[in-house]
PDB file of N, CA and C in Angstrom:
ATOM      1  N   UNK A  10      68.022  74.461-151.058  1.00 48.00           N
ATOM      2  CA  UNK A  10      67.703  73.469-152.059  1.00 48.00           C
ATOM      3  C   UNK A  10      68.782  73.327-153.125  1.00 48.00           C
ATOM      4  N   UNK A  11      69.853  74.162-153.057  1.00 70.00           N
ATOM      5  CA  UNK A  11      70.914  73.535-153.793  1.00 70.00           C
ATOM      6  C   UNK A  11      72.039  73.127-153.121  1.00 70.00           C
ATOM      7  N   UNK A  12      73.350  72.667-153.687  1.00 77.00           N
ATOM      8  CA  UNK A  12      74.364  72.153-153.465  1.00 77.00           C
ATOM      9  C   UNK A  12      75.300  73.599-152.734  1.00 77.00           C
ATOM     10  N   UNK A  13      75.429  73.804-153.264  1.00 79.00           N
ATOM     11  CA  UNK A  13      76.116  75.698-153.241  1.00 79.00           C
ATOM     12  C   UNK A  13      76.060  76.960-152.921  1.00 79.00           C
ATOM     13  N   UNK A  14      75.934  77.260-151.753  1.00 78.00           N
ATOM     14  CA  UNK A  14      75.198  78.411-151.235  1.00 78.00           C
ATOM     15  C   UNK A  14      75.823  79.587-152.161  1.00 78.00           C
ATOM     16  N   UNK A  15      74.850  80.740-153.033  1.00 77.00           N
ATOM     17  CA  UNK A  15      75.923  81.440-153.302  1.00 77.00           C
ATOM     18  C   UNK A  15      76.062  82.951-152.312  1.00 77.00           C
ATOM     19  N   UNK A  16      77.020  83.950-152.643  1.00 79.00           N
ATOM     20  CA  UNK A  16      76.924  84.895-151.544  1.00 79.00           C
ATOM     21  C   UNK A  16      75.887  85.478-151.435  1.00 79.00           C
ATOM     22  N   UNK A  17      74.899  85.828-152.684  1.00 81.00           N
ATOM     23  CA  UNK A  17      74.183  86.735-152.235  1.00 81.00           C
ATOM     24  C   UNK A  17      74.206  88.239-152.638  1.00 81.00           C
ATOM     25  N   UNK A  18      75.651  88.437-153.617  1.00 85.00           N
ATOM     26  CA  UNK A  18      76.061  89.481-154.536  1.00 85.00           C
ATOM     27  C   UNK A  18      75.089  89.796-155.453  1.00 85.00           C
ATOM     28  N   UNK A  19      75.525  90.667-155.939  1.00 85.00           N
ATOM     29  CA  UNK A  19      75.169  91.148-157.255  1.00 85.00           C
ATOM     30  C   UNK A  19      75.939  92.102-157.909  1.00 85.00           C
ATOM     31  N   UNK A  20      76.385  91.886-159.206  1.00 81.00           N
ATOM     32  CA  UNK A  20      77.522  91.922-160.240  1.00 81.00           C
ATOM     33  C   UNK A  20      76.606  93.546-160.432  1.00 81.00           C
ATOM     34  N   UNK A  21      77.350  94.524-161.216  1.00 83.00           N
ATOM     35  CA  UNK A  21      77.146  95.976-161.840  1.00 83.00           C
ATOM     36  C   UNK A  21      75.895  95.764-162.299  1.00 83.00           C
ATOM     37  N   UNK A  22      75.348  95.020-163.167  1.00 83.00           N
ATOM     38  CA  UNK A  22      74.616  94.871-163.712  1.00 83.00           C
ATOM     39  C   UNK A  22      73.189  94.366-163.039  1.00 83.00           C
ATOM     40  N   UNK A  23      73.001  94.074-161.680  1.00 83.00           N
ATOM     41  CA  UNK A  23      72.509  93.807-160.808  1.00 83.00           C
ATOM     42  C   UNK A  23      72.082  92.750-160.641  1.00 83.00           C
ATOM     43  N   UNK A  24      72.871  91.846-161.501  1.00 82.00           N
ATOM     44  CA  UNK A  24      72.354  90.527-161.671  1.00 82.00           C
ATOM     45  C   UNK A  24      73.035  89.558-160.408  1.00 82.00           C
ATOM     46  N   UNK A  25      72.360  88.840-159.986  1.00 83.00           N
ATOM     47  CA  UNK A  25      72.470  87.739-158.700  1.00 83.00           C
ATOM     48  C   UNK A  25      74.105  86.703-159.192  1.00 83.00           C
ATOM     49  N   UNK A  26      75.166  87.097-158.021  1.00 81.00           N
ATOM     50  CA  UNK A  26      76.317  86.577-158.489  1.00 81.00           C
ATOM     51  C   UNK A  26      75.948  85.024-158.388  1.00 81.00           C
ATOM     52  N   UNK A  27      76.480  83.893-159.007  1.00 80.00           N
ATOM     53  CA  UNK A  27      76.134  82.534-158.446  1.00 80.00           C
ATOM     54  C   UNK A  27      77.283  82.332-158.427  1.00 80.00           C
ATOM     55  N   UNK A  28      77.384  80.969-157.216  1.00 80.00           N
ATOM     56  CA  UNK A  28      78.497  80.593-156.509  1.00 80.00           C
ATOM     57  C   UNK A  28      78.948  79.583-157.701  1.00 80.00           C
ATOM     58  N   UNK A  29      80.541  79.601-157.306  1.00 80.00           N
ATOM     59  CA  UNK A  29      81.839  79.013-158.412  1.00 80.00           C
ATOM     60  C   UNK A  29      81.516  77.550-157.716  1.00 80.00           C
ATOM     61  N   UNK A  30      81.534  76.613-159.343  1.00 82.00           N
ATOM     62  CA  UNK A  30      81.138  75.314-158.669  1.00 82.00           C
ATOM     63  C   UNK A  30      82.749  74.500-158.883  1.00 82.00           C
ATOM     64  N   UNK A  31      83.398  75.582-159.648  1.00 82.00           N
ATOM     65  CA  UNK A  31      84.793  74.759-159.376  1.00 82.00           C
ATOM     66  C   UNK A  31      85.891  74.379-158.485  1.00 82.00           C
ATOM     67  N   UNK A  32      86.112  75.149-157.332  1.00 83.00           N
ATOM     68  CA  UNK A  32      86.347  75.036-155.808  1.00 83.00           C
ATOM     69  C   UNK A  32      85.857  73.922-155.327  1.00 83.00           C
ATOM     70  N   UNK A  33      84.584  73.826-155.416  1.00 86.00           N
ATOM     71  CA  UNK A  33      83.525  72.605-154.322  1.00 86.00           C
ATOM     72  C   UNK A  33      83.472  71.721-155.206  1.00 86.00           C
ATOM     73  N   UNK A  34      83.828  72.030-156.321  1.00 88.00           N
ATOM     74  CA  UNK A  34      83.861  70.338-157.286  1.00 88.00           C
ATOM     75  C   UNK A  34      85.146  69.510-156.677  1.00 88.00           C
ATOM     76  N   UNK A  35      85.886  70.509-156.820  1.00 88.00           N
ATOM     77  CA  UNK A  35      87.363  70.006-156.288  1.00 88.00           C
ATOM     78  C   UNK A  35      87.477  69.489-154.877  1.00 88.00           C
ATOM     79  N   UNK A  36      86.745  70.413-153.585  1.00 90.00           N
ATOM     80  CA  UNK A  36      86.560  69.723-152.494  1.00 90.00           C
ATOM     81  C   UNK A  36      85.764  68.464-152.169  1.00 90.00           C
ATOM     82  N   UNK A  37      84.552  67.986-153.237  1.00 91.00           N
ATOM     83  CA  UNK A  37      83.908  66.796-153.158  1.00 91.00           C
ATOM     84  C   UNK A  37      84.951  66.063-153.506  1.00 91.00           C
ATOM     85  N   UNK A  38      85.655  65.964-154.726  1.00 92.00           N
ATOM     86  CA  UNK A  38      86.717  65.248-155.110  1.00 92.00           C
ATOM     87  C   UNK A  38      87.614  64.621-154.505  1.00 92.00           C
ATOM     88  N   UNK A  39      88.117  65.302-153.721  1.00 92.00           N
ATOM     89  CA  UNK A  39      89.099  65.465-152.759  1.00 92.00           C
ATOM     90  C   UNK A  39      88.735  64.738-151.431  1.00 92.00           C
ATOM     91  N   UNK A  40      87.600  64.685-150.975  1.00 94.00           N
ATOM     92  CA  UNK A  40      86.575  64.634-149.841  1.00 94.00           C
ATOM     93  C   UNK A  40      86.621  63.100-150.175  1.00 94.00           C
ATOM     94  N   UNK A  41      86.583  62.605-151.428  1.00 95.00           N
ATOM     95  CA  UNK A  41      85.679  61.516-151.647  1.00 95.00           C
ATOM     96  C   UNK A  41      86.664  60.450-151.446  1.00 95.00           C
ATOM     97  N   UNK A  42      87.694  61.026-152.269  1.00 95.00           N
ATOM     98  CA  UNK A  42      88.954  59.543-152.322  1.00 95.00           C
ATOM     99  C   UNK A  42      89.894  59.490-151.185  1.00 95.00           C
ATOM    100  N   UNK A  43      89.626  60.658-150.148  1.00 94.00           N
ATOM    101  CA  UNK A  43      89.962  60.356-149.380  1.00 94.00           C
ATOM    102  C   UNK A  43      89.490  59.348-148.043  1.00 94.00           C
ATOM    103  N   UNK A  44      88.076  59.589-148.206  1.00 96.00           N
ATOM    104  CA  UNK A  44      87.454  58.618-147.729  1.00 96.00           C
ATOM    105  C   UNK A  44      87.232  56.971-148.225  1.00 96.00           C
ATOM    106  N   UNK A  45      87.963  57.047-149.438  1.00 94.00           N
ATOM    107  CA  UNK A  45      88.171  55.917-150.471  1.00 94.00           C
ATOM    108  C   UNK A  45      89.512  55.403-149.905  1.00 94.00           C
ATOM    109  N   UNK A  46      90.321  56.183-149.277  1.00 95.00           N
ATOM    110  CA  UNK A  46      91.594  55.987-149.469  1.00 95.00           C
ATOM    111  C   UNK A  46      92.138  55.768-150.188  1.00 95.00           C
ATOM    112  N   UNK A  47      92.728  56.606-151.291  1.00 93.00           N
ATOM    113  CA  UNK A  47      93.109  56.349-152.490  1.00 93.00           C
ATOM    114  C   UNK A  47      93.321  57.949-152.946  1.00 93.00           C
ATOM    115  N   UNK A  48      94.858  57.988-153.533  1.00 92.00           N
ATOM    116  CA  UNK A  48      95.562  59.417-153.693  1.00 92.00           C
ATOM    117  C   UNK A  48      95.098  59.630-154.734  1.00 92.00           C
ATOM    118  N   UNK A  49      94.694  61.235-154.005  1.00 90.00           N
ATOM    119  CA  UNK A  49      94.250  61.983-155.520  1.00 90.00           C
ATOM    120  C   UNK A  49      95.289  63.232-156.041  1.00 90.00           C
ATOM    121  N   UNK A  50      94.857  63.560-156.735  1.00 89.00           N
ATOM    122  CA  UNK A  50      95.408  65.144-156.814  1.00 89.00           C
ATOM    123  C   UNK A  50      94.968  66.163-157.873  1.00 89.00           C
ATOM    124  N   UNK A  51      94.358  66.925-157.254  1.00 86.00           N
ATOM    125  CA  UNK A  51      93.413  67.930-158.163  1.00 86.00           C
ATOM    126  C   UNK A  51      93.960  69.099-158.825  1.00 86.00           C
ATOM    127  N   UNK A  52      93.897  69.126-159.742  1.00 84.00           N
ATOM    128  CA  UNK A  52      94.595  70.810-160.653  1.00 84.00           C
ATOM    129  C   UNK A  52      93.571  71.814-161.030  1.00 84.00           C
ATOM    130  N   UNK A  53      93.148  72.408-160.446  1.00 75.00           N
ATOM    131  CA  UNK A  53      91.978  73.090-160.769  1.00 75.00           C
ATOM    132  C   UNK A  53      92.415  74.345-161.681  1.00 75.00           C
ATOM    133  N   UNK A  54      91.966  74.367-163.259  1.00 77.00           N
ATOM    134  CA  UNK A  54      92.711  75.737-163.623  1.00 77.00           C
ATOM    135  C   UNK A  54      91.576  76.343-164.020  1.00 77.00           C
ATOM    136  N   UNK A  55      91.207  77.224-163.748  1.00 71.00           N
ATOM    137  CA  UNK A  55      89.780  78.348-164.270  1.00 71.00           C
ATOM    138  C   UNK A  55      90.059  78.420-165.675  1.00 71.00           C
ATOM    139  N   UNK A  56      89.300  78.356-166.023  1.00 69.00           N
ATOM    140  CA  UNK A  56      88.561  78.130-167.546  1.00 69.00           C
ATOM    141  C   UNK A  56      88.590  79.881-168.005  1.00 69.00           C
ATOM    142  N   UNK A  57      88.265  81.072-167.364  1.00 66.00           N
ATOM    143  CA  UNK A  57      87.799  81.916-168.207  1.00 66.00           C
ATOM    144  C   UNK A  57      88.554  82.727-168.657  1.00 66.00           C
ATOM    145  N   UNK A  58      90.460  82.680-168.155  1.00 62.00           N
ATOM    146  CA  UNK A  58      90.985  83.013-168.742  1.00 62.00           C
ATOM    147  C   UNK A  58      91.336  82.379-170.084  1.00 62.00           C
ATOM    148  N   UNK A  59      91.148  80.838-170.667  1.00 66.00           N
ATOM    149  CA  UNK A  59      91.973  80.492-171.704  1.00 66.00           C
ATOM    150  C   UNK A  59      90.862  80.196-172.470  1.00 66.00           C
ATOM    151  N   UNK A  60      89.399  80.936-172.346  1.00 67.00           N
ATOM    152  CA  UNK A  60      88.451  80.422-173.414  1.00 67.00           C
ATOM    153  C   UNK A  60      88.954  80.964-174.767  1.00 67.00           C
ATOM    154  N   UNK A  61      88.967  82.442-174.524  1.00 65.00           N
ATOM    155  CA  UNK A  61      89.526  83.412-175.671  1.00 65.00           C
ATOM    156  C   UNK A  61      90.740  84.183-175.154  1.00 65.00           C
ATOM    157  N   UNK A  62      91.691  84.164-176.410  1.00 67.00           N
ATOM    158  CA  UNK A  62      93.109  84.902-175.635  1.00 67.00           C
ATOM    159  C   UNK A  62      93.061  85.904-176.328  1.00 67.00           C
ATOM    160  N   UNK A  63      92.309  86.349-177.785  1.00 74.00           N
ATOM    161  CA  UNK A  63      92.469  86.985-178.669  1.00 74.00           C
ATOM    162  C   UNK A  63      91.216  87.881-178.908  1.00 74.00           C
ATOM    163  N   UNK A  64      91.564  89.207-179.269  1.00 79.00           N
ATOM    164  CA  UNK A  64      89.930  89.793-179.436  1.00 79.00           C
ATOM    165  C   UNK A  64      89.203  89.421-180.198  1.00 79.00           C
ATOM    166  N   UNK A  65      87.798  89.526-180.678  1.00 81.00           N
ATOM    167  CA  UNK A  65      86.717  88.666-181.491  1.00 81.00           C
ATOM    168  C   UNK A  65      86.918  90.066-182.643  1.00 81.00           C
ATOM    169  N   UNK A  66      86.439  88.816-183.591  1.00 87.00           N
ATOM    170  CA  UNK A  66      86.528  89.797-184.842  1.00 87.00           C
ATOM    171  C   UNK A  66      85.185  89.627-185.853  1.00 87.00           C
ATOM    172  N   UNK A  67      85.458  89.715-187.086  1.00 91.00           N
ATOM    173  CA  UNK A  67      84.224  89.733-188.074  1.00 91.00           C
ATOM    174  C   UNK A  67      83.599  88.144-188.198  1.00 91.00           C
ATOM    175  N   UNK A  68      83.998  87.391-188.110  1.00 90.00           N
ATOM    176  CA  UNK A  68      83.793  86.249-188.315  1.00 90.00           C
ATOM    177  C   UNK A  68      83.381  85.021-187.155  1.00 90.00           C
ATOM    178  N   UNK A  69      84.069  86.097-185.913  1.00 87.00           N
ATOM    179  CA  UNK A  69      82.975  85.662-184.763  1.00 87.00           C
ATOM    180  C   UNK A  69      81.895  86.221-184.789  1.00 87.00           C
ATOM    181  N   UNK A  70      81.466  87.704-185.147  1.00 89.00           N
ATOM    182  CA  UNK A  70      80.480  87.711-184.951  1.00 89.00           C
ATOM    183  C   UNK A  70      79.180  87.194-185.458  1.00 89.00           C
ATOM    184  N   UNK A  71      80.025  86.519-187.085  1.00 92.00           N
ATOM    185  CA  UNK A  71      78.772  85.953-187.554  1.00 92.00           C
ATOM    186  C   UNK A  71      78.744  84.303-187.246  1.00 92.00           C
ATOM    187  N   UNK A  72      79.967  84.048-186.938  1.00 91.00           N
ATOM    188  CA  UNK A  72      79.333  82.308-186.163  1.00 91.00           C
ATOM    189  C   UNK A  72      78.277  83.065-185.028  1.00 91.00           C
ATOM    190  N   UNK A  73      78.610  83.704-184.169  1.00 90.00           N
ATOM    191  CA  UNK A  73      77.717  84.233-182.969  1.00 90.00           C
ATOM    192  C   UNK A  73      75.940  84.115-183.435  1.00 90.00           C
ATOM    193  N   UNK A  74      76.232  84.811-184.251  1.00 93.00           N
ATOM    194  CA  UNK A  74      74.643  85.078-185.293  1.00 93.00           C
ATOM    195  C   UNK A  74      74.521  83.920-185.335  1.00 93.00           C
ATOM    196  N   UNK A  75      75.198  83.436-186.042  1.00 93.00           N
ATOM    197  CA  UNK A  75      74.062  81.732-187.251  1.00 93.00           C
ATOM    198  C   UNK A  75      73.972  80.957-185.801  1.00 93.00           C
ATOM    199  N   UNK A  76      75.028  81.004-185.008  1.00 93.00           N
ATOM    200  CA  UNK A  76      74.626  80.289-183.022  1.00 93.00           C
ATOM    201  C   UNK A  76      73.531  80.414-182.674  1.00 93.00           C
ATOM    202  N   UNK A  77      73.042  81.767-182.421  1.00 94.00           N
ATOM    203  CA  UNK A  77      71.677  82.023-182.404  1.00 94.00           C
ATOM    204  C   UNK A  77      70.991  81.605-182.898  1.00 94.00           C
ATOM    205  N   UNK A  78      70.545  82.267-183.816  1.00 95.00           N
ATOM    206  CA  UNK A  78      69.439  81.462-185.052  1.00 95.00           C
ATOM    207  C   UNK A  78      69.005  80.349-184.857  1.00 95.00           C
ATOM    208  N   UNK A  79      70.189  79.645-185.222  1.00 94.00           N
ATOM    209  CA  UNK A  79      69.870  78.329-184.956  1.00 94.00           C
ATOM    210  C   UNK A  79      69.272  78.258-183.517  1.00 94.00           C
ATOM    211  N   UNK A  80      69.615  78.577-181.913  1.00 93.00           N
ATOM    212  CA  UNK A  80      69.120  78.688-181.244  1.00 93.00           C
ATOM    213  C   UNK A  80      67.963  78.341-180.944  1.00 93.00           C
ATOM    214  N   UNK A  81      67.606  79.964-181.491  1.00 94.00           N
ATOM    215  CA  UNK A  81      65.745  80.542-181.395  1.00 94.00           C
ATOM    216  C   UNK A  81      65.294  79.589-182.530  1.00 94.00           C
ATOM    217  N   UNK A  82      65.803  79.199-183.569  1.00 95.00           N
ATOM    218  CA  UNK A  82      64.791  78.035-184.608  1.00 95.00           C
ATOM    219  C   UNK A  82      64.471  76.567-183.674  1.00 95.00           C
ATOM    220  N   UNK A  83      65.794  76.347-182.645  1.00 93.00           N
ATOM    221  CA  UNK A  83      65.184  74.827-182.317  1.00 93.00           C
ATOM    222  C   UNK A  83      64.217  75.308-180.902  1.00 93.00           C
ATOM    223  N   UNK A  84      64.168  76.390-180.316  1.00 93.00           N
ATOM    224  CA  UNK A  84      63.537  76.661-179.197  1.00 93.00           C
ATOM    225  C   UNK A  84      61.659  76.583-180.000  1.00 93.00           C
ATOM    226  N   UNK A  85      61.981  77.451-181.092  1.00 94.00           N
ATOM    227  CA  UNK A  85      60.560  77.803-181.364  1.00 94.00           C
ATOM    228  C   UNK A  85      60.015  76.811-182.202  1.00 94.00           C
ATOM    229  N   UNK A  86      61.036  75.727-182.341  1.00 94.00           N
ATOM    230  CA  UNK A  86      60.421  74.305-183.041  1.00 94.00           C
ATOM    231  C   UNK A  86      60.009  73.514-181.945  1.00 94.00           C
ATOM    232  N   UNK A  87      60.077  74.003-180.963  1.00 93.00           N
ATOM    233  CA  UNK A  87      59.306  73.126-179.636  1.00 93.00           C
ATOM    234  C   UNK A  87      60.308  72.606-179.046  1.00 93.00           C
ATOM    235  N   UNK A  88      61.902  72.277-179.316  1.00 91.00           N
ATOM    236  CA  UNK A  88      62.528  71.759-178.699  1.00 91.00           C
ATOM    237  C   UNK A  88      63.541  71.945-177.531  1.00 91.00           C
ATOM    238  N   UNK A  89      63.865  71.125-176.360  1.00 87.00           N
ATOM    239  CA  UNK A  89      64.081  71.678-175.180  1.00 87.00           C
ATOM    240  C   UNK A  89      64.999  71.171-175.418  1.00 87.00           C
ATOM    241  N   UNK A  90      66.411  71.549-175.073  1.00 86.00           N
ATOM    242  CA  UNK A  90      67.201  70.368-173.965  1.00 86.00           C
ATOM    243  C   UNK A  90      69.015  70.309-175.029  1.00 86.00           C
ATOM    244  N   UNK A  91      68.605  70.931-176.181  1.00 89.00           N
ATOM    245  CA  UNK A  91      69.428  70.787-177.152  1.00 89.00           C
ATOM    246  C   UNK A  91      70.050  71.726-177.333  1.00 89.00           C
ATOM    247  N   UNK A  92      71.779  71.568-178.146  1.00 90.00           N
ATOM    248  CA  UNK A  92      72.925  72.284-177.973  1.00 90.00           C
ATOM    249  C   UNK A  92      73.066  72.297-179.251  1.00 90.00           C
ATOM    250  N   UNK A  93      73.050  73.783-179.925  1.00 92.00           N
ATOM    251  CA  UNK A  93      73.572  74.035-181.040  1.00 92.00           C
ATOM    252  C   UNK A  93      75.243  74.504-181.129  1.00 92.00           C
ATOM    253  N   UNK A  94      75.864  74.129-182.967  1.00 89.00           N
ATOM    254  CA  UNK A  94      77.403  74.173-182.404  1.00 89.00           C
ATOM    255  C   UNK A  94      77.639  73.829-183.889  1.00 89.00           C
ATOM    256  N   UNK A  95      78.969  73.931-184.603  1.00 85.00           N
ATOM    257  CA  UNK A  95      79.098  73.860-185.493  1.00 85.00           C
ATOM    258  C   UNK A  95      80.140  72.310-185.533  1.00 85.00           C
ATOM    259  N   UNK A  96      79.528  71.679-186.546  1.00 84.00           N
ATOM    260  CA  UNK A  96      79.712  69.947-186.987  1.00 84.00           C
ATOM    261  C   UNK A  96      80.909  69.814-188.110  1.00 84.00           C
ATOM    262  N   UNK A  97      81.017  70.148-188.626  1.00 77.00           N
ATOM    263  CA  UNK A  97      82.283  70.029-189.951  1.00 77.00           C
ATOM    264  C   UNK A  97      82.395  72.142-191.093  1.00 77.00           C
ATOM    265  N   UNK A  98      82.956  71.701-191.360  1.00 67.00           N
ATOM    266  CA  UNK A  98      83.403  73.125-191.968  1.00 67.00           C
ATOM    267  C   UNK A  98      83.593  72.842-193.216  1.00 67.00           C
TER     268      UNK A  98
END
């Protein structure tokens, strides 16, 4: 019932590995315009090396916090579906 079979792993922590949707994003992609006929060309660069290059410090940890918070306040205000994040500084 999904798009992505994943292996079937499980990470140290014993949690269920899920399959990388950035590979098969790239092969639909690829799949598609070619059947379009029409040149593509895909650069796929993984994301999890360049989220953070630098170690976290005091001031991440408290954006981290007020992230939360805010979080659990819009969850337990009934609301689904919404992305907390910081708007101006």
């Amino acid at each position: 019932d999904t798009l992505i079979q994943s292996s079937g792993e499980t990470d140290a922590g014993g949690n269920k590995k899920l399959a990388d949707v950035g590979p098969w994003l790239q092969a639909q992609l690829i799949d598609f315009f070619k059947k379009m006929h029409t040149e593509l060309t895909v650069k796929f660069i993984d994301p999890t090396y360049t989220i953070r290059a630098v170690p976290a410090n005091a001031n991440d940890s408290i954006y981290c916090s007020i992230l939360a918070q805010h979080a659990v306040h819009g969850a337990m205000a009934g609301y689904s579906g919404i992305t907390v994040g910081k708007v101006d500084e």
